[in-house]
mmCIF file of C-alpha atoms in Angstrom:
data_model
loop_
_atom_site.group_PDB
_atom_site.id
_atom_site.type_symbol
_atom_site.label_atom_id
_atom_site.label_comp_id
_atom_site.label_asym_id
_atom_site.label_seq_id
_atom_site.Cartn_x
_atom_site.Cartn_y
_atom_site.Cartn_z
ATOM 1 C CA MET A 33 19.539 -23.322 -13.764
ATOM 2 C CA GLU A 34 16.335 -21.589 -14.843
ATOM 3 C CA ARG A 35 15.284 -22.428 -18.378
ATOM 4 C CA ASN A 36 15.838 -19.603 -20.881
ATOM 5 C CA ILE A 37 12.250 -18.978 -22.000
ATOM 6 C CA TYR A 38 12.996 -15.784 -23.906
ATOM 7 C CA ASN A 39 14.482 -15.411 -27.370
ATOM 8 C CA VAL A 40 16.327 -12.492 -28.925
ATOM 9 C CA ARG A 41 15.836 -11.536 -32.589
ATOM 10 C CA PRO A 42 16.377 -8.410 -34.720
ATOM 11 C CA LEU A 43 13.905 -5.632 -33.917
ATOM 12 C CA GLN A 44 11.118 -5.170 -36.477
ATOM 13 C CA GLU A 45 9.075 -2.087 -37.341
ATOM 14 C CA GLY A 46 6.027 -3.320 -35.410
ATOM 15 C CA ASP A 47 8.199 -3.763 -32.312
ATOM 16 C CA ALA A 48 9.518 -0.209 -32.649
ATOM 17 C CA ARG A 49 5.969 1.166 -32.951
ATOM 18 C CA ASP A 50 5.002 -0.785 -29.840
ATOM 19 C CA ILE A 51 7.934 0.670 -27.862
ATOM 20 C CA LEU A 52 6.859 4.212 -28.761
ATOM 21 C CA SER A 53 3.511 3.609 -27.027
ATOM 22 C CA TRP A 54 5.051 2.430 -23.736
ATOM 23 C CA ARG A 55 4.313 4.455 -20.594
ATOM 24 C CA TYR A 56 5.859 3.555 -17.248
ATOM 25 C CA SER A 57 4.490 4.384 -13.792
ATOM 26 C CA PHE A 58 6.326 6.627 -11.314
ATOM 27 C CA PRO A 59 9.294 6.778 -10.847
ATOM 28 C CA TYR A 60 10.057 4.832 -14.015
ATOM 29 C CA GLN A 61 8.229 7.263 -16.349
ATOM 30 C CA PHE A 62 11.732 8.637 -16.811
ATOM 31 C CA TYR A 63 12.136 5.760 -19.331
ATOM 32 C CA ASP A 64 9.077 6.686 -21.423
ATOM 33 C CA PRO A 65 9.903 7.126 -25.112
ATOM 34 C CA PRO A 66 9.748 10.753 -26.216
ATOM 35 C CA GLN A 67 6.411 12.067 -27.442
ATOM 36 C CA SER A 68 7.218 13.376 -30.877
ATOM 37 C CA ASN A 69 5.594 14.347 -34.133
ATOM 38 C CA SER A 70 8.469 12.580 -35.865
ATOM 39 C CA GLN A 71 7.534 8.996 -34.934
ATOM 40 C CA ASP A 72 8.952 7.803 -38.260
ATOM 41 C CA LEU A 73 12.363 9.229 -37.351
ATOM 42 C CA LEU A 74 12.319 7.416 -33.995
ATOM 43 C CA ILE A 75 11.303 4.167 -35.702
ATOM 44 C CA ALA A 76 14.135 4.601 -38.210
ATOM 45 C CA GLN A 77 16.562 4.966 -35.293
ATOM 46 C CA PHE A 78 15.323 1.715 -33.725
ATOM 47 C CA LEU A 79 15.775 -0.033 -37.078
ATOM 48 C CA ASP A 80 19.210 1.479 -37.835
ATOM 49 C CA PRO A 81 21.632 -1.486 -38.078
ATOM 50 C CA ALA A 82 24.414 0.656 -36.584
ATOM 51 C CA LEU A 83 22.447 0.896 -33.304
ATOM 52 C CA ASN A 84 22.000 -2.896 -33.156
ATOM 53 C CA PHE A 85 18.506 -3.069 -31.587
ATOM 54 C CA HIS A 86 16.964 -6.475 -30.906
ATOM 55 C CA ALA A 87 13.571 -7.665 -29.691
ATOM 56 C CA VAL A 88 13.166 -9.988 -26.726
ATOM 57 C CA VAL A 89 10.217 -12.318 -27.267
ATOM 58 C CA GLN A 90 8.523 -14.974 -25.187
ATOM 59 C CA GLU A 91 6.432 -17.777 -26.692
ATOM 60 C CA ASN A 92 3.217 -16.984 -24.799
ATOM 61 C CA LEU A 93 3.568 -13.212 -24.475
ATOM 62 C CA GLY A 94 5.193 -12.298 -27.799
ATOM 63 C CA PHE A 95 7.300 -9.126 -27.880
ATOM 64 C CA ILE A 96 8.147 -8.214 -24.283
ATOM 65 C CA GLY A 97 11.166 -5.933 -24.516
ATOM 66 C CA PHE A 98 14.233 -4.816 -26.380
ATOM 67 C CA CYS A 99 17.980 -4.588 -26.075
ATOM 68 C CA SER A 100 20.716 -2.782 -27.960
ATOM 69 C CA PHE A 101 24.404 -3.500 -28.272
ATOM 70 C CA GLY A 102 26.659 -0.518 -28.866
ATOM 71 C CA ILE A 103 26.600 3.254 -28.563
ATOM 72 C CA ASP A 104 22.857 3.503 -27.889
ATOM 73 C CA GLY A 105 23.545 2.108 -24.401
ATOM 74 C CA ARG A 106 25.645 5.157 -23.499
ATOM 75 C CA VAL A 107 24.525 8.338 -21.737
ATOM 76 C CA PRO A 108 26.211 11.710 -22.400
ATOM 77 C CA GLY A 109 28.640 12.588 -19.613
ATOM 78 C CA GLY A 110 29.863 9.083 -18.825
ATOM 79 C CA ASN A 111 33.419 7.887 -19.346
ATOM 80 C CA TYR A 112 33.311 5.254 -22.090
ATOM 81 C CA SER A 113 37.021 5.321 -22.957
ATOM 82 C CA GLU A 114 37.642 1.674 -21.982
ATOM 83 C CA PRO A 115 36.686 -0.884 -24.650
ATOM 84 C CA ALA A 116 33.439 -2.659 -23.705
ATOM 85 C CA LEU A 117 30.170 -3.780 -25.251
ATOM 86 C CA ASP A 118 27.521 -1.294 -24.128
ATOM 87 C CA ILE A 119 24.120 -2.864 -23.498
ATOM 88 C CA GLY A 120 20.833 -0.989 -23.365
ATOM 89 C CA LEU A 121 17.506 -2.627 -22.559
ATOM 90 C CA GLY A 122 13.879 -2.088 -21.716
ATOM 91 C CA MET A 123 10.922 -4.272 -20.775
ATOM 92 C CA LYS A 124 7.276 -3.625 -21.626
ATOM 93 C CA PRO A 125 5.914 -1.567 -18.700
ATOM 94 C CA GLU A 126 3.040 -3.881 -17.784
ATOM 95 C CA LEU A 127 5.496 -6.784 -17.385
ATOM 96 C CA THR A 128 7.956 -5.089 -15.017
ATOM 97 C CA GLY A 129 8.062 -5.898 -11.318
ATOM 98 C CA GLN A 130 6.694 -9.430 -11.839
ATOM 99 C CA GLY A 131 9.873 -11.451 -11.360
ATOM 100 C CA ARG A 132 10.651 -11.698 -15.085
ATOM 101 C CA GLY A 133 13.852 -9.656 -14.967
ATOM 102 C CA THR A 134 16.300 -12.489 -14.353
ATOM 103 C CA ALA A 135 15.185 -14.636 -17.310
ATOM 104 C CA PHE A 136 14.794 -11.535 -19.502
ATOM 105 C CA PHE A 137 18.309 -10.293 -18.755
ATOM 106 C CA ARG A 138 19.806 -13.786 -18.944
ATOM 107 C CA SER A 139 18.497 -14.129 -22.520
ATOM 108 C CA ILE A 140 20.180 -10.845 -23.445
ATOM 109 C CA MET A 141 23.472 -11.906 -21.866
ATOM 110 C CA LEU A 142 23.355 -15.287 -23.618
ATOM 111 C CA HIS A 143 22.665 -13.589 -26.953
ATOM 112 C CA CYS A 144 25.771 -11.404 -26.692
ATOM 113 C CA GLU A 145 28.151 -14.104 -25.395
ATOM 114 C CA SER A 146 30.154 -14.204 -28.628
ATOM 115 C CA PHE A 147 30.269 -10.426 -29.144
ATOM 116 C CA VAL A 148 33.524 -8.519 -28.752
ATOM 117 C CA PRO A 149 34.871 -6.923 -26.695
ATOM 118 C CA ALA A 150 34.366 -9.411 -23.873
ATOM 119 C CA LYS A 151 33.814 -6.748 -21.198
ATOM 120 C CA ARG A 152 30.111 -5.831 -20.835
ATOM 121 C CA ARG A 153 28.950 -2.385 -19.729
ATOM 122 C CA LEU A 154 25.585 -0.990 -18.598
ATOM 123 C CA THR A 155 24.599 2.564 -17.733
ATOM 124 C CA VAL A 156 21.682 2.796 -15.306
ATOM 125 C CA ALA A 157 19.927 5.620 -13.464
ATOM 126 C CA THR A 158 20.926 5.275 -9.807
ATOM 127 C CA PHE A 159 17.313 5.575 -8.608
ATOM 128 C CA ASN A 160 16.554 2.316 -10.456
ATOM 129 C CA GLU A 161 17.581 0.103 -7.555
ATOM 130 C CA ARG A 162 15.588 -2.837 -8.931
ATOM 131 C CA ALA A 163 17.715 -2.902 -12.097
ATOM 132 C CA ILE A 164 20.960 -2.397 -10.169
ATOM 133 C CA ARG A 165 20.183 -5.402 -7.938
ATOM 134 C CA LEU A 166 19.519 -7.489 -11.067
ATOM 135 C CA TYR A 167 22.783 -6.466 -12.723
ATOM 136 C CA ARG A 168 24.750 -7.247 -9.550
ATOM 137 C CA ARG A 169 23.303 -10.778 -9.581
ATOM 138 C CA PHE A 170 24.948 -11.124 -13.004
ATOM 139 C CA ASP A 171 28.324 -10.013 -11.581
ATOM 140 C CA PHE A 172 28.212 -6.418 -12.818
ATOM 141 C CA PHE A 173 29.905 -3.910 -10.523
ATOM 142 C CA GLU A 174 29.870 -0.138 -10.434
ATOM 143 C CA VAL A 175 32.909 1.718 -11.769
ATOM 144 C CA GLU A 176 31.649 5.289 -12.041
ATOM 145 C CA ARG A 177 28.817 7.662 -11.191
ATOM 146 C CA PHE A 178 28.041 10.835 -13.093
ATOM 147 C CA ARG A 179 25.230 13.326 -13.547
ATOM 148 C CA GLU A 180 23.772 13.874 -17.008
ATOM 149 C CA SER A 181 23.534 17.656 -17.384
ATOM 150 C CA LEU A 182 20.300 18.000 -19.392
ATOM 151 C CA SER A 183 18.115 15.796 -17.187
ATOM 152 C CA ASP A 184 20.130 16.241 -13.957
ATOM 153 C CA VAL A 185 19.807 12.481 -13.405
ATOM 154 C CA GLU A 186 22.606 10.549 -11.716
ATOM 155 C CA TYR A 187 23.810 7.419 -13.519
ATOM 156 C CA ALA A 188 26.046 4.507 -12.603
ATOM 157 C CA ILE A 189 28.250 2.748 -15.120
ATOM 158 C CA MET A 190 28.479 -0.953 -14.310
ATOM 159 C CA VAL A 191 30.801 -3.483 -15.944
ATOM 160 C CA ARG A 192 31.336 -7.215 -16.018
ATOM 161 C CA GLU A 193 34.464 -8.976 -17.169
ATOM 162 C CA ASN A 194 33.841 -12.201 -19.089
#
């Protein structure tokens, strides 16, 4: 088994500021943080304990991404009536597409092993085939598709039973 070279810790203000500067290339620019005059409000949201944001760090690279556990991982329009731990995540744009996804995601899954409920749930834009392939390797399967009305983006809800 590949060594877990990433660690997960609570998100700090500097991490949140870093996330707000991220810009992804096409077609992933969809994931860019909003450009806003209220940066402090966005930082406060990242640091809100109720949203349960964490930083993913690597010894040589430092802060490389984030994850959240709870309602922040949901997208309006999806059916979230079944109990499950919703997981949201993002990797620093310049590190994507380099084969780091498996170790990155494994560290997130290891971090939440003891969380309840045991069922894990992800919501992912269906155009993000790279992420969907990764989640399937971790035994997630699709249970629903829906279209978010404001962005007109199609999403898949994927779950994994522990």
